[in-house]
Amino acid sequence: MAAERLWVVVPAAGRGTRMGADRPKQYLRLAGRPVLEHALHRACAHPAAAGAVVALAADDGGWGEVRPPEGVAVATVTGGAERCDSVRAALAALAGRARAEDLVAVHDAARPCLPRRDLEAVVAAAAADADGALLALPVGDTLKREAEGRVAETVPREGLWRALTPQVFRYGLLREALEGAAGAPVTDEAAAVERLGRRPRLVAGSPLNLKITHPGDLALAAAALRLLEEEGA
Ligand SMILES: Nc1ccn([C@@H]2O[C@H](COP(=O)(O)OP(=O)(O)OP(=O)(O)O)[C@@H](O)[C@H]2O)c(=O)n1
Ligand SMILES: C[C@](O)(CO)[C@H](O)COP(=O)(O)O
């Protein structure tokens, strides 16, 4: 990859309500360290990483426990009501430092098990594609739509993928997309970019890169992290 510059944005301003823990899930412990620390370090483990911005809740009480990644300066910004608002705030904080042609990787604080090879693959894909790229997984289960606790319909799964993160785009494109999507119900960066008529590339990622969302996910993430660390991945 030519001499690209990569900025890392980590939205970490959520409440983790679906987790139902005694603190926001990004501050639960995995291998003795905050979930957010694992996610941040793994998202910054790319040689082109020039800096990172982490979006925190206004009343965040845990950031002080997070050790900074080596060799990557990390700034913090106050996040917003929705994930897209937090990412938008982090992008605004990069104004004046990030050039329009720089790459930005947005990675959930709730995804602590990002394999290095997946980070490198999605960044390389975005560097080679003007529409950007995101890690994703093809749906492998039969999908049902629920209504009142029963099956309403079976949803055809052909061609369906689950979006993961990092999602990687050129800074100028991503800022334009998210500014233009203000108020729209976009739940990931790709959806905002798609609204501009772009078609980001899907990069098959590891199922270990799960988002800690529900109570059972923490144990899964602990097992996934052990696997990654055993493999040196
Ligand atoms: N206003 C928000 C909402 C979410 N996030 C971040 O976006 C990521 C993915 O969001 P999600 O899994 O939905 O986290 P929460 O919103 O905390 O979870 P919940 O919906 O269960 O409250 C998380 O790292 C979360 O911290 C954020 O930065 N700002
Ligand atoms: C960005 C994301 O992780 C891709 O699957 C997902 O959209 C986050 O959604 P959430 O509802 O904010 O967890």
Short mmCIF file of C-alpha atoms and ligand atoms in Angstrom, two decimals:
data_model
loop_
_atom_site.label_atom_id
_atom_site.label_comp_id
_atom_site.label_asym_id
_atom_site.label_seq_id
_atom_site.Cartn_x
_atom_site.Cartn_y
_atom_site.Cartn_z
CA MET A 1 0.00 0.00 0.00
CA ALA A 2 1.52 3.36 -1.01
CA ALA A 3 2.32 5.93 1.70
CA GLU A 4 -1.28 6.22 2.84
CA ARG A 5 -2.23 7.79 6.12
CA LEU A 6 -4.84 6.03 8.24
CA TRP A 7 -6.88 7.58 11.01
CA VAL A 8 -8.74 5.39 13.49
CA VAL A 9 -12.13 6.35 14.90
CA VAL A 10 -13.58 4.33 17.77
CA PRO A 11 -17.19 5.05 18.76
CA ALA A 12 -17.27 4.29 22.50
CA ALA A 13 -20.08 6.50 23.80
CA GLY A 14 -22.79 3.86 24.06
CA ARG A 15 -24.62 2.75 27.21
CA GLY A 16 -24.64 -0.98 26.52
CA THR A 17 -28.29 -1.29 27.56
CA ARG A 18 -28.77 -4.68 25.83
CA MET A 19 -25.83 -6.00 27.88
CA GLY A 20 -27.51 -5.09 31.16
CA ALA A 21 -24.18 -4.87 33.00
CA ASP A 22 -23.25 -2.63 35.93
CA ARG A 23 -21.24 -0.39 33.58
CA PRO A 24 -21.12 0.35 29.86
CA LYS A 25 -19.97 -2.80 28.07
CA GLN A 26 -16.86 -1.14 26.63
CA TYR A 27 -15.51 -1.05 30.20
CA LEU A 28 -16.20 -4.68 31.07
CA ARG A 29 -13.02 -6.68 31.53
CA LEU A 30 -11.48 -9.16 29.09
CA ALA A 31 -8.18 -10.75 30.12
CA GLY A 32 -8.02 -8.15 32.85
CA ARG A 33 -8.25 -5.14 30.53
CA PRO A 34 -11.23 -3.01 29.38
CA VAL A 35 -12.99 -4.20 26.24
CA LEU A 36 -12.33 -0.76 24.77
CA GLU A 37 -8.58 -1.11 25.27
CA HIS A 38 -8.50 -4.33 23.27
CA ALA A 39 -10.60 -2.80 20.48
CA LEU A 40 -8.54 0.40 20.36
CA HIS A 41 -5.17 -1.36 20.34
CA ARG A 42 -6.25 -3.80 17.65
CA ALA A 43 -7.73 -1.07 15.48
CA CYS A 44 -4.51 0.95 15.76
CA ALA A 45 -2.26 -2.01 14.91
CA HIS A 46 -1.76 -0.94 11.30
CA PRO A 47 1.57 0.55 10.21
CA ALA A 48 -0.23 3.43 8.46
CA ALA A 49 -2.06 4.51 11.64
CA ALA A 50 -1.33 8.23 12.14
CA GLY A 51 -3.68 8.84 15.07
CA ALA A 52 -6.96 7.89 16.68
CA VAL A 53 -10.05 9.60 18.03
CA VAL A 54 -12.28 7.88 20.59
CA ALA A 55 -15.82 9.20 21.08
CA LEU A 56 -16.83 8.97 24.75
CA ALA A 57 -20.06 9.61 26.60
CA ALA A 58 -20.22 13.01 28.30
CA ASP A 59 -20.32 11.27 31.69
CA ASP A 60 -17.78 8.58 30.79
CA GLY A 61 -16.19 7.21 33.94
CA GLY A 62 -13.84 4.62 32.55
CA TRP A 63 -11.52 6.19 29.98
CA GLY A 64 -8.80 6.72 32.58
CA GLU A 65 -8.44 2.94 32.90
CA VAL A 66 -7.59 2.51 29.22
CA ARG A 67 -3.89 2.26 28.36
CA PRO A 68 -3.00 4.09 25.11
CA PRO A 69 -1.69 2.03 22.20
CA GLU A 70 2.04 2.34 21.62
CA GLY A 71 3.10 4.81 18.96
CA VAL A 72 -0.39 6.14 18.13
CA ALA A 73 -1.63 9.43 19.59
CA VAL A 74 -5.22 9.13 20.83
CA ALA A 75 -7.58 12.06 21.26
CA THR A 76 -11.03 11.90 22.78
CA VAL A 77 -14.23 13.71 21.83
CA THR A 78 -17.70 13.74 23.30
CA GLY A 79 -19.99 11.38 21.39
CA GLY A 80 -23.61 11.92 20.48
CA ALA A 81 -27.06 10.43 20.95
CA GLU A 82 -26.59 7.80 18.24
CA ARG A 83 -23.54 5.91 17.04
CA CYS A 84 -23.48 7.93 13.80
CA ASP A 85 -23.46 11.16 15.83
CA SER A 86 -20.43 9.92 17.76
CA VAL A 87 -18.60 9.04 14.55
CA ARG A 88 -19.54 12.41 13.05
CA ALA A 89 -18.10 14.17 16.11
CA ALA A 90 -14.87 12.19 15.88
CA LEU A 91 -14.52 13.03 12.19
CA ALA A 92 -15.03 16.73 12.96
CA ALA A 93 -12.26 16.48 15.57
CA LEU A 94 -9.91 15.31 12.80
CA ALA A 95 -10.53 18.42 10.70
CA GLY A 96 -7.26 20.26 10.16
CA ARG A 97 -5.23 17.07 10.61
CA ALA A 98 -6.82 14.54 8.25
CA ARG A 99 -6.56 15.24 4.54
CA ALA A 100 -9.54 14.42 2.31
CA GLU A 101 -7.57 11.58 0.70
CA ASP A 102 -6.54 10.01 3.99
CA LEU A 103 -8.16 6.75 5.02
CA VAL A 104 -10.35 6.49 8.11
CA ALA A 105 -11.10 3.16 9.79
CA VAL A 106 -14.15 3.21 12.07
CA HIS A 107 -14.15 0.36 14.58
CA ASP A 108 -16.66 -0.36 17.34
CA ALA A 109 -15.34 -0.20 20.90
CA ALA A 110 -17.53 -3.27 21.47
CA ARG A 111 -15.47 -5.40 19.04
CA PRO A 112 -12.31 -6.38 20.99
CA CYS A 113 -11.33 -9.38 18.82
CA LEU A 114 -10.25 -7.87 15.51
CA PRO A 115 -7.60 -10.07 13.84
CA ARG A 116 -4.65 -8.12 12.44
CA ARG A 117 -5.01 -9.83 9.05
CA ASP A 118 -8.62 -8.61 8.81
CA LEU A 119 -7.56 -5.04 9.63
CA GLU A 120 -4.87 -5.18 6.96
CA ALA A 121 -7.26 -6.72 4.41
CA VAL A 122 -10.03 -4.14 4.83
CA VAL A 123 -7.58 -1.21 4.80
CA ALA A 124 -5.91 -2.54 1.65
CA ALA A 125 -9.33 -3.01 0.01
CA ALA A 126 -10.36 0.56 0.86
CA ALA A 127 -7.03 1.92 -0.39
CA ALA A 128 -7.76 0.32 -3.76
CA ASP A 129 -11.45 1.21 -4.04
CA ALA A 130 -12.89 4.74 -4.16
CA ASP A 131 -16.16 3.46 -2.63
CA GLY A 132 -14.41 2.13 0.48
CA ALA A 133 -14.65 -1.26 2.15
CA LEU A 134 -16.02 -2.98 5.23
CA LEU A 135 -15.51 -6.27 6.97
CA ALA A 136 -18.59 -8.48 6.80
CA LEU A 137 -19.75 -12.08 7.02
CA PRO A 138 -22.19 -13.91 4.71
CA VAL A 139 -25.33 -15.02 6.56
CA GLY A 140 -25.14 -18.77 7.21
CA ASP A 141 -28.41 -19.36 9.05
CA THR A 142 -31.99 -19.43 7.87
CA LEU A 143 -33.55 -16.06 8.72
CA LYS A 144 -36.98 -15.61 10.28
CA ARG A 145 -38.95 -12.41 10.72
CA GLU A 146 -40.65 -12.36 14.12
CA ALA A 147 -44.15 -11.16 14.97
CA GLU A 148 -45.64 -11.58 18.45
CA GLY A 149 -43.11 -14.26 19.33
CA ARG A 150 -43.88 -16.38 16.30
CA VAL A 151 -42.49 -16.77 12.81
CA ALA A 152 -44.05 -14.20 10.51
CA GLU A 153 -41.99 -15.25 7.48
CA THR A 154 -38.74 -16.82 6.41
CA VAL A 155 -36.51 -14.19 4.84
CA PRO A 156 -34.47 -15.25 1.77
CA ARG A 157 -30.80 -15.07 2.75
CA GLU A 158 -29.17 -15.32 -0.66
CA GLY A 159 -26.66 -12.49 -1.00
CA LEU A 160 -27.14 -11.28 2.60
CA TRP A 161 -24.11 -10.37 4.68
CA ARG A 162 -23.70 -9.15 8.28
CA ALA A 163 -21.71 -5.91 8.47
CA LEU A 164 -18.81 -5.81 10.94
CA THR A 165 -16.18 -3.18 11.60
CA PRO A 166 -13.71 -1.69 10.74
CA GLN A 167 -15.41 0.12 7.92
CA VAL A 168 -12.82 2.12 5.94
CA PHE A 169 -13.35 5.14 3.70
CA ARG A 170 -11.52 8.22 2.49
CA TYR A 171 -11.90 11.01 5.05
CA GLY A 172 -13.51 13.47 2.61
CA LEU A 173 -16.08 10.95 1.39
CA LEU A 174 -16.96 9.75 4.89
CA ARG A 175 -17.41 13.28 6.27
CA GLU A 176 -19.60 14.22 3.29
CA ALA A 177 -21.65 11.03 3.70
CA LEU A 178 -22.24 11.38 7.44
CA GLU A 179 -22.96 15.11 7.23
CA GLY A 180 -25.49 14.35 4.52
CA ALA A 181 -27.04 11.54 6.57
CA ALA A 182 -27.68 13.69 9.66
CA GLY A 183 -31.03 12.67 11.06
CA ALA A 184 -31.23 9.57 8.86
CA PRO A 185 -31.33 6.17 10.63
CA VAL A 186 -27.91 4.95 9.49
CA THR A 187 -26.47 2.29 11.79
CA ASP A 188 -23.11 1.98 10.07
CA GLU A 189 -20.77 4.14 7.95
CA ALA A 190 -21.41 2.13 4.79
CA ALA A 191 -25.14 2.97 4.89
CA ALA A 192 -24.28 6.68 4.84
CA VAL A 193 -21.89 6.21 1.92
CA GLU A 194 -24.47 4.10 0.07
CA ARG A 195 -26.88 7.05 0.27
CA LEU A 196 -24.44 8.84 -2.05
CA GLY A 197 -24.81 6.04 -4.60
CA ARG A 198 -21.52 4.39 -3.67
CA ARG A 199 -21.15 0.58 -3.36
CA PRO A 200 -18.48 -0.23 -0.75
CA ARG A 201 -16.57 -3.49 -1.14
CA LEU A 202 -17.42 -6.37 1.19
CA VAL A 203 -14.35 -8.03 2.72
CA ALA A 204 -15.02 -11.42 4.34
CA GLY A 205 -13.91 -11.21 7.97
CA SER A 206 -13.44 -13.50 10.92
CA PRO A 207 -16.44 -14.64 12.98
CA LEU A 208 -14.20 -14.03 16.00
CA ASN A 209 -14.71 -10.29 15.42
CA LEU A 210 -18.02 -10.30 17.27
CA LYS A 211 -19.72 -7.25 18.73
CA ILE A 212 -20.35 -7.64 22.44
CA THR A 213 -24.07 -6.85 22.57
CA HIS A 214 -25.90 -9.35 24.82
CA PRO A 215 -24.79 -10.95 28.13
CA GLY A 216 -23.57 -14.21 26.59
CA ASP A 217 -21.26 -12.35 24.21
CA LEU A 218 -18.64 -11.54 26.86
CA ALA A 219 -17.70 -15.20 27.36
CA LEU A 220 -17.60 -15.70 23.59
CA ALA A 221 -15.31 -12.70 23.25
CA ALA A 222 -13.02 -14.02 25.99
CA ALA A 223 -12.70 -17.32 24.12
CA ALA A 224 -12.15 -15.53 20.82
CA LEU A 225 -9.43 -13.35 22.34
CA ARG A 226 -7.64 -16.41 23.72
CA LEU A 227 -7.74 -17.98 20.25
CA LEU A 228 -6.32 -14.84 18.64
CA GLU A 229 -3.57 -14.50 21.23
CA GLU A 230 -2.64 -18.19 20.92
CA GLU A 231 -2.32 -17.69 17.13
CA GLY A 232 -0.53 -14.35 17.53
CA ALA A 233 -3.26 -12.97 15.20
N1 LIG B 1 -24.53 7.01 20.89
C1 LIG B 1 -23.66 6.00 20.68
C2 LIG B 1 -24.10 4.64 20.62
C3 LIG B 1 -23.17 3.64 20.42
N2 LIG B 1 -21.85 3.98 20.29
C4 LIG B 1 -20.85 2.94 20.12
O1 LIG B 1 -21.11 2.23 18.93
C5 LIG B 1 -20.68 0.86 19.09
C6 LIG B 1 -21.74 -0.12 18.63
O2 LIG B 1 -22.95 0.24 19.21
P1 LIG B 1 -23.83 -0.76 20.15
O3 LIG B 1 -23.30 -2.15 20.10
O4 LIG B 1 -25.25 -0.53 19.84
O5 LIG B 1 -23.49 -0.18 21.60
P2 LIG B 1 -24.51 0.47 22.63
O6 LIG B 1 -25.28 1.55 21.96
O7 LIG B 1 -23.71 0.80 23.84
O8 LIG B 1 -25.46 -0.78 22.97
P3 LIG B 1 -27.03 -0.72 23.31
O9 LIG B 1 -27.71 -0.46 22.00
O10 LIG B 1 -27.29 -2.12 23.84
O11 LIG B 1 -27.21 0.34 24.33
C7 LIG B 1 -20.33 0.67 20.56
O12 LIG B 1 -18.93 0.58 20.69
C8 LIG B 1 -20.88 1.91 21.23
O13 LIG B 1 -20.09 2.32 22.35
C9 LIG B 1 -21.43 5.32 20.34
O14 LIG B 1 -20.23 5.60 20.23
N3 LIG B 1 -22.34 6.30 20.52
C1 LIG B 2 -21.62 -0.83 12.96
C2 LIG B 2 -22.17 -2.20 13.26
O1 LIG B 2 -21.38 -2.84 14.24
C3 LIG B 2 -22.18 -3.03 12.02
O2 LIG B 2 -22.88 -4.23 12.24
C4 LIG B 2 -23.61 -2.12 13.80
O3 LIG B 2 -24.43 -1.51 12.83
C5 LIG B 2 -23.68 -1.35 15.07
O4 LIG B 2 -25.06 -1.32 15.40
P1 LIG B 2 -25.48 -1.01 16.88
O5 LIG B 2 -26.96 -1.13 16.95
O6 LIG B 2 -25.00 0.41 17.09
O7 LIG B 2 -24.78 -2.04 17.70
#
